[in-house]
Amino acid sequence: MNILLASSELFPFSKTGGLADMVAALARALANEGHEARVVTPLYRGIREKFPAMRKVDWHFDLPLGASWVSAELWELDVARGLKIYFIDHPGYFDRAGIYQENHFSYADNAERYIFFSKCVVHLARYLPWRPDVIHGHDWQAGLIPALILQQKNAGWQNPPPSCLTIHNLAYQGVFPAAAYALTNLPEDFFHTEGAEFFGLLNCLKAGIAFADFITTVSPRYAREITTEEYGCGLDGLLRRRQKQLVGILNGVDYGEWNTTKNPHLFKPYSVGRLTGKEINKLKLQKMLGLPADESVPLFGTISRLAEQKGVDIQLGALSEMLNTKMQFVLLGSGSPEFERGYRELARQFPGKIAVRFGYDETLAHRIEAACDFFLMPSRFEPCGLNQMYSLRYGTIPIVRATGGLDDSVVDWTQNPKLATGIKFSDYTARALAKSIRKALVLYGQPKLLANCRRNAMRADFSWERTVHDYLAVYQRLTGV
Ligand code: ADP
Ligand code: GLC
């Protein structure tokens, strides 16, 4: 089958979060299964220099955008058999210091940038000599693709491929003033409450939910949650109406990237049968981050965007209570300046117990996963979450709030001590999280139980070889192939 994927970020070319990892791994898994996957993504600053093997395609976009015409070039890179990446080259839109924002301010022209991106995807789908059987867009940045396909179908595109939209996070919808709708050049009658309109504004994700032939999201529990008012971010009504075309598929992990045996980022390799390497990673990281190097102190870690979603407020509360006990904590994060201040303050209060690093650092992310005994992920909501699954493979026991994909991927120690892979709690409070940290300390004091939990965690299998079949089933249902 030929699958055209569209994503505003793609590992290793660009990344702000799990979206980049997920699309890259899904595309690779499809190719590994013998299908042909091609991914369209913007050519952001620095990509061409880092990947000199990419070639310019003899292709030129000249597309209407409101009252103007906008041009762009196309580059391509073959990354594996059956896997090609297309890069949309428009320096005015994409050759910038950030992907969506700079200095915590979103770019003022994000509507224009991603409407144009979506138009390029549809144009490629229609005019490339290579014909996709299905178009699979991700998140609001690709949300307008199904409506654009429908528009072209109404104007004479015969048998366009069916479209699938994956919602990675309902909290980001791409909502813009109604005036931005003119940039889509879509007909007026797509701008209504069952279409692209949301309280008088343009909502790109809503347009995707309304017009896509099929909708997926990234865990079964989140698929249920988003049809409720509590988690529906104002779109639960529409999602309920589309429930028959909505399914939750838990993300997989690219174990080629996230593993402990062949990983250039780690200080020392280790495996479920040879755990001494994990201790060395712990001692080296403690030293590197200026913490007392002591393997007997339980080490907790978090790697995260510092956003409301991630439960930063309850985490700060729980840590300020628990850091008086024998434990250490490391954080790698970036995001809200207010949350960064919170962690800096905590670090001042507990010198020698906590190390915080702000910014984006792929190597440090792997090292923290490898070094820690426990990983904290107390999200308010979590569509899937990848870090808890990376933690499992690294033998780093995840402590998670039972929501979305966190609930679907971790087996709780209290509920099932024998098969446990982590610790779960339900109430969104600092107290409930502190209680889970206390449980972790108890577990840490019982080496046999800890070893059992670690073994279960490291053996859990979230590989894409399994998950990819759920996506193929969706594509097959759409194409009848
Ligand atoms: P989300 O996509 O909501 O941010 P996920 O858990 O799905 O959450 O994915 C987060 C991804 O981003 C993981 O691969 C994680 O390691 C990475 N990540 C988050 N923050 C940082 C950071 N500051 N430095 C390096 N990697 C980070
Ligand atoms: C989003 C979600 C996260 C998910 C990721 C990849 O960023 O916040 O939970 O793991 O997408 O699907």
XYZ file of C-alpha atoms and ligand atoms in Angstrom:
520
model
C 0.000 0.000 0.000
C 1.181 3.593 -0.639
C 0.743 5.845 2.377
C 1.378 9.583 2.378
C 1.891 10.958 5.872
C 1.944 14.649 6.765
C 3.456 16.035 9.938
C 4.737 19.408 11.096
C 7.597 17.684 12.937
C 9.562 14.557 12.234
C 12.461 12.969 14.084
C 15.435 13.338 13.478
C 14.808 16.420 11.329
C 12.668 18.431 13.738
C 11.105 17.772 17.116
C 9.309 19.561 19.940
C 7.647 16.471 21.421
C 6.357 12.957 20.922
C 4.644 13.767 17.609
C 8.041 13.783 15.874
C 8.980 10.384 17.324
C 5.623 8.822 16.610
C 5.338 9.777 12.943
C 8.958 8.805 12.242
C 8.494 5.418 13.883
C 5.118 4.721 12.260
C 6.499 5.526 8.801
C 9.496 3.276 9.371
C 7.292 0.455 10.643
C 5.068 0.715 7.552
C 8.137 0.499 5.322
C 9.446 -2.461 7.309
C 6.149 -4.226 6.654
C 6.771 -3.883 2.925
C 4.556 -0.855 2.288
C 5.654 2.396 0.740
C 5.517 5.328 3.130
C 6.331 8.908 2.238
C 6.235 11.720 4.773
C 5.730 15.410 3.971
C 7.191 17.877 6.460
C 8.477 21.472 6.387
C 12.123 22.212 5.640
C 13.058 24.033 8.829
C 16.316 25.848 9.451
C 19.437 23.711 9.561
C 17.933 20.480 8.190
C 19.579 20.727 4.787
C 23.020 21.284 6.292
C 22.610 18.297 8.621
C 21.371 15.963 5.884
C 23.443 16.801 2.807
C 22.202 13.673 1.004
C 18.844 15.315 0.320
C 18.081 16.277 -3.262
C 16.067 19.042 -4.807
C 13.092 17.681 -6.727
C 12.194 19.042 -10.132
C 8.939 20.400 -8.828
C 7.560 23.806 -8.070
C 4.558 24.764 -5.949
C 2.587 27.836 -6.914
C -0.582 27.727 -4.874
C -3.380 30.153 -4.046
C -3.378 31.435 -0.495
C -6.285 33.819 -0.080
C -5.851 36.518 -2.693
C -2.153 35.763 -3.332
C -0.149 32.986 -4.925
C 2.653 31.447 -2.917
C 5.601 29.473 -4.267
C 7.768 26.814 -2.704
C 10.320 24.224 -3.677
C 10.487 20.531 -2.835
C 13.365 18.432 -1.508
C 13.466 14.713 -0.890
C 15.502 12.243 1.092
C 15.382 8.461 0.850
C 15.965 7.182 4.350
C 15.260 3.487 3.933
C 13.775 1.063 1.485
C 10.132 2.085 1.118
C 10.565 5.313 3.088
C 11.003 8.741 1.535
C 10.727 12.172 3.140
C 9.501 15.246 1.244
C 10.486 18.639 2.597
C 8.490 21.758 1.748
C 10.994 24.524 1.166
C 9.589 27.990 1.819
C 12.295 29.968 3.660
C 9.900 32.799 4.544
C 7.734 30.379 6.521
C 10.142 27.753 7.749
C 13.712 29.085 7.881
C 13.309 30.420 11.407
C 14.903 29.972 14.820
C 11.892 28.053 16.167
C 9.290 25.642 14.844
C 6.062 27.136 16.198
C 7.389 29.932 18.402
C 10.289 32.040 19.534
C 10.899 33.332 23.073
C 7.601 31.777 24.195
C 5.584 33.708 21.585
C 3.816 31.794 18.835
C 4.577 33.065 15.348
C 1.841 35.466 14.299
C 1.504 33.781 10.905
C 1.115 30.159 12.056
C -2.285 29.916 10.334
C -0.751 30.994 7.050
C 2.295 28.709 7.458
C 0.342 25.528 8.078
C -2.554 26.249 5.739
C 0.096 26.553 3.056
C 1.775 23.361 4.275
C -1.546 21.472 4.099
C -2.164 22.759 0.579
C 1.259 21.509 -0.506
C 0.447 18.040 0.875
C -2.827 17.835 -1.054
C -1.150 19.138 -4.208
C 1.516 16.420 -3.949
C -1.103 13.757 -3.332
C -2.925 14.812 -6.449
C -0.108 15.443 -8.888
C 2.822 13.225 -7.904
C 3.382 10.378 -10.333
C 3.434 8.180 -7.199
C -0.194 7.765 -6.122
C -1.002 7.400 -2.418
C -3.776 4.983 -1.432
C -4.377 6.926 1.747
C -3.374 10.317 3.193
C -2.634 10.327 6.895
C -2.309 13.759 8.545
C -1.240 14.472 12.108
C -2.540 17.147 14.480
C -3.994 20.572 13.718
C -1.147 21.595 11.415
C -2.425 18.992 8.947
C -6.065 19.363 10.010
C -7.291 21.108 6.877
C -6.101 18.363 4.535
C -9.413 16.397 4.485
C -11.422 19.555 3.715
C -8.987 20.547 0.962
C -9.306 17.067 -0.575
C -13.090 17.288 -0.466
C -13.010 20.694 -2.123
C -10.900 19.349 -4.961
C -13.106 16.285 -5.257
C -16.123 18.538 -5.661
C -14.190 20.399 -8.343
C -13.405 17.295 -10.385
C -10.606 15.283 -8.701
C -11.788 11.779 -9.417
C -11.314 9.134 -6.717
C -9.035 11.058 -4.376
C -7.461 8.915 -1.663
C -9.320 8.653 1.654
C -7.992 10.661 4.557
C -7.120 9.736 8.110
C -6.410 12.239 10.873
C -4.518 11.380 14.045
C -5.127 13.545 17.087
C -1.982 13.601 19.217
C -3.263 16.249 21.556
C -6.753 17.739 21.584
C -5.540 20.697 23.635
C -3.811 22.185 20.582
C -6.435 22.907 17.944
C -4.987 25.625 15.738
C -7.666 28.236 16.433
C -7.369 31.508 14.528
C -9.493 34.585 13.771
C -12.187 33.931 11.161
C -10.283 36.152 8.732
C -7.665 33.388 8.403
C -10.323 31.206 6.772
C -9.935 33.254 3.597
C -6.392 31.854 3.305
C -7.787 28.345 2.876
C -9.776 29.313 -0.247
C -12.291 26.718 0.932
C -15.966 27.289 0.151
C -17.998 29.345 2.606
C -20.256 26.397 3.311
C -17.402 24.446 4.970
C -17.303 27.167 7.633
C -20.126 26.066 9.880
C -20.536 24.533 13.332
C -20.205 20.969 11.986
C -17.164 22.003 9.947
C -14.221 24.374 10.345
C -15.995 26.969 12.477
C -15.658 27.121 16.260
C -17.485 29.948 18.037
C -16.945 32.220 15.056
C -13.251 31.284 14.747
C -11.320 29.015 12.381
C -10.433 25.725 14.084
C -8.049 23.602 11.994
C -8.265 20.460 14.127
C -12.034 20.642 14.199
C -12.071 20.826 10.408
C -10.007 17.649 10.389
C -12.347 15.860 12.785
C -15.343 16.952 10.756
C -14.069 16.088 7.265
C -11.588 13.214 7.709
C -12.784 9.804 6.578
C -11.357 8.311 9.742
C -9.943 9.654 13.001
C -7.459 7.998 15.293
C -5.900 9.082 18.519
C -2.904 7.745 20.350
C -4.352 5.523 23.084
C -7.631 3.662 23.667
C -8.297 5.431 26.960
C -7.725 8.879 25.453
C -10.116 7.950 22.625
C -12.786 7.458 25.280
C -11.769 10.477 27.337
C -12.019 12.977 24.495
C -15.684 12.169 23.972
C -16.385 13.514 27.485
C -16.860 17.137 28.430
C -13.999 16.960 30.931
C -11.363 16.073 28.324
C -13.114 17.118 25.115
C -11.713 20.682 24.941
C -15.010 21.874 23.461
C -14.991 19.246 20.691
C -16.489 16.327 22.619
C -19.902 16.791 20.961
C -18.484 16.517 17.465
C -16.251 13.617 18.538
C -19.250 11.776 19.941
C -21.044 12.249 16.656
C -18.013 10.778 14.870
C -17.422 7.997 17.386
C -17.980 5.252 14.813
C -15.005 6.568 12.859
C -12.797 7.148 15.912
C -10.346 4.662 17.355
C -7.508 4.834 19.886
C -4.259 3.072 18.996
C -1.493 3.085 21.584
C 1.764 4.448 20.159
C 4.703 2.135 19.830
C 8.341 2.719 20.638
C 11.174 2.796 18.155
C 13.494 0.439 20.032
C 16.148 1.118 17.412
C 16.452 4.593 18.976
C 15.349 3.900 22.531
C 17.363 0.959 23.808
C 20.019 0.324 26.446
C 22.269 -2.106 24.630
C 23.373 -0.218 21.513
C 22.993 3.418 22.365
C 25.753 5.969 21.704
C 24.206 8.417 24.204
C 24.703 6.168 27.240
C 27.751 6.016 29.504
C 27.511 2.225 29.592
C 25.239 -0.356 27.961
C 23.113 -2.665 30.086
C 20.283 -5.154 29.749
C 17.722 -6.982 31.812
C 20.259 -9.723 32.502
C 23.215 -7.383 33.154
C 22.120 -4.437 35.240
C 25.497 -3.255 36.532
C 25.679 -0.885 33.554
C 22.583 0.885 34.875
C 24.357 1.639 38.153
C 27.296 3.095 36.265
C 24.945 5.323 34.288
C 23.483 6.489 37.587
C 26.819 7.288 39.227
C 28.117 9.086 36.133
C 24.977 11.173 35.733
C 24.964 12.138 39.415
C 28.549 13.273 39.027
C 27.913 15.073 35.756
C 24.983 17.010 37.226
C 26.805 17.881 40.448
C 24.801 15.591 42.746
C 26.516 13.397 45.367
C 27.404 10.185 43.494
C 25.811 7.515 45.659
C 24.113 4.477 44.229
C 22.144 3.848 47.423
C 20.137 7.079 47.036
C 17.002 6.532 44.924
C 17.146 8.768 41.877
C 13.941 10.172 40.365
C 13.766 11.941 37.024
C 11.499 13.796 34.627
C 11.970 14.829 31.006
C 9.172 16.999 29.805
C 7.741 20.021 28.126
C 6.995 22.325 31.038
C 3.311 22.813 30.319
C 0.070 22.631 32.316
C -0.633 19.233 30.772
C 2.388 17.623 32.388
C 1.290 18.157 35.993
C 4.108 20.527 36.908
C 2.115 22.143 39.725
C 1.459 18.914 41.620
C 4.976 17.729 40.927
C 6.487 20.855 42.481
C 4.171 20.411 45.472
C 4.990 16.723 45.961
C 8.736 17.230 45.545
C 8.931 20.042 48.056
C 7.333 17.662 50.547
C 9.392 14.585 49.643
C 12.872 15.977 49.008
C 13.474 16.013 52.766
C 13.730 12.231 52.581
C 16.624 10.244 51.157
C 16.144 10.804 47.443
C 17.454 12.827 44.521
C 15.642 14.330 41.558
C 16.766 15.425 38.089
C 14.748 17.410 35.598
C 15.261 18.097 31.918
C 12.585 20.415 30.621
C 11.712 23.412 28.581
C 8.639 25.551 28.310
C 6.824 27.986 30.519
C 9.177 30.487 32.254
C 6.915 30.386 35.295
C 7.405 26.619 35.703
C 11.151 27.008 35.116
C 11.212 29.510 37.996
C 9.364 26.986 40.172
C 12.049 24.355 39.589
C 14.902 26.852 40.086
C 13.379 27.811 43.416
C 13.099 24.148 44.422
C 16.753 23.608 43.478
C 17.742 26.514 45.732
C 15.777 24.999 48.611
C 17.313 21.524 48.286
C 20.959 21.907 47.265
C 22.670 18.602 46.547
C 19.325 16.847 46.113
C 18.013 18.169 42.864
C 19.551 19.047 39.508
C 17.588 20.949 36.865
C 18.531 21.526 33.242
C 16.461 23.672 30.911
C 16.515 23.426 27.127
C 16.347 20.583 24.679
C 19.009 17.876 24.923
C 18.559 14.495 23.244
C 21.688 12.927 24.790
C 20.800 14.023 28.295
C 17.266 12.655 27.795
C 18.678 9.168 27.124
C 21.129 9.463 30.021
C 18.413 10.451 32.486
C 16.214 7.564 31.344
C 19.136 5.177 31.869
C 20.377 6.563 35.179
C 17.169 6.982 37.168
C 15.449 4.449 39.375
C 12.038 6.086 38.935
C 10.480 8.345 36.314
C 7.769 10.835 37.327
C 4.962 11.599 34.889
C 1.984 12.983 36.834
C 0.152 14.392 33.803
C -3.166 16.177 34.122
C -4.009 14.477 30.830
C -1.798 12.463 28.477
C -2.958 11.336 25.026
C -0.281 8.633 24.954
C 3.024 9.680 26.454
C 6.221 8.135 25.203
C 8.558 8.775 28.081
C 6.879 6.261 30.380
C 7.357 3.616 27.676
C 10.994 4.621 27.188
C 11.366 4.390 30.987
C 9.987 0.856 31.000
C 12.550 -0.305 28.482
C 15.332 1.435 30.454
C 14.286 -0.327 33.677
C 13.299 2.993 35.202
C 10.038 2.450 37.070
C 7.423 4.957 35.891
C 5.206 6.716 38.425
C 2.235 7.961 36.443
C -1.197 9.416 36.859
C -3.799 6.959 35.545
C -4.944 8.945 32.531
C -4.849 8.432 28.744
C -1.948 6.391 27.455
C -0.250 6.398 30.853
C -3.054 4.250 32.186
C -2.961 2.006 29.125
C 0.779 1.330 29.265
C 1.647 0.858 32.962
C 0.604 -1.978 35.320
C 0.266 -0.717 38.885
C 2.274 -2.261 41.711
C -0.550 -2.162 44.267
C -3.154 -3.579 41.889
C -0.963 -6.351 40.534
C 2.301 -6.816 42.449
C 3.363 -9.819 40.375
C 2.965 -8.278 36.942
C 3.611 -4.675 38.004
C 5.692 -2.412 35.779
C 5.129 0.864 37.636
C 3.145 2.877 40.145
C -0.131 4.602 39.302
C -2.310 7.113 41.126
C -5.610 8.738 40.241
C -6.294 11.985 42.101
C -4.754 15.025 40.514
C -3.195 16.272 43.760
C 0.293 16.801 45.140
C -0.696 14.558 48.034
C -1.553 11.607 45.820
C 1.729 11.998 43.951
C 3.703 12.302 47.201
C 2.046 9.097 48.367
C 3.192 7.342 45.193
C 6.731 8.610 45.724
C 6.584 7.162 49.235
C 5.479 3.836 47.732
C 8.438 4.011 45.380
C 10.775 4.488 48.323
C 9.290 1.395 49.953
C 9.771 -0.555 46.727
C 13.340 0.675 46.505
C 13.984 -0.749 49.965
C 12.893 -4.231 48.853
C 15.446 -5.345 46.246
C 13.583 -8.512 45.251
C 10.320 -6.709 44.537
C 12.163 -3.921 42.774
C 14.028 -6.420 40.597
C 10.762 -8.125 39.672
C 9.108 -4.840 38.728
C 12.169 -3.818 36.726
C 12.255 -7.117 34.886
C 8.573 -6.842 33.969
C 9.126 -3.276 32.807
C 12.145 -4.056 30.658
C 10.413 -7.018 29.063
C 7.202 -5.159 28.226
C 6.868 -4.928 24.473
C 5.511 -1.758 22.897
C 7.221 -2.246 19.580
C 5.768 -0.840 16.387
C 5.856 -4.271 14.780
C 2.722 -4.925 16.811
C 1.053 -1.522 16.624
C 1.525 -0.973 12.920
C -1.107 -3.610 12.150
C -3.763 -1.530 13.858
C -2.964 1.370 11.512
C -2.908 -0.972 8.522
C -6.358 -2.201 9.549
C -7.582 1.412 9.500
C -6.059 1.998 6.051
C -7.532 -1.244 4.769
C -10.936 -0.338 6.079
C -10.664 3.012 4.274
C -9.404 1.709 0.957
C -11.041 -1.675 0.876
C -7.640 -3.037 -0.262
P 4.704 15.254 24.524
O 4.708 14.907 23.094
O 3.365 15.625 25.053
O 5.726 16.288 24.865
P 5.698 12.520 24.934
O 6.019 11.782 26.176
O 4.846 11.845 23.949
O 5.107 13.936 25.366
O 7.026 12.820 24.141
C 8.008 13.683 24.578
C 9.253 13.457 23.769
O 10.030 14.649 23.795
C 10.137 12.374 24.314
O 10.886 11.785 23.277
C 11.063 13.158 25.261
O 12.267 12.493 25.512
C 11.250 14.413 24.471
N 11.572 15.607 25.277
C 10.721 16.383 25.980
N 11.382 17.415 26.536
C 12.668 17.272 26.177
C 13.867 18.027 26.428
N 13.844 19.127 27.176
N 15.025 17.592 25.892
C 15.053 16.468 25.141
N 13.964 15.729 24.860
C 12.797 16.122 25.364
C 1.364 14.493 21.960
C 0.873 14.035 23.312
C 1.615 12.830 23.844
C 1.841 11.795 22.760
C 2.518 12.436 21.563
C 2.769 11.439 20.436
O 2.405 15.382 22.025
O 0.915 15.084 24.260
O 0.887 12.262 24.911
O 2.640 10.745 23.252
O 1.703 13.445 21.063
O 1.596 10.838 19.978
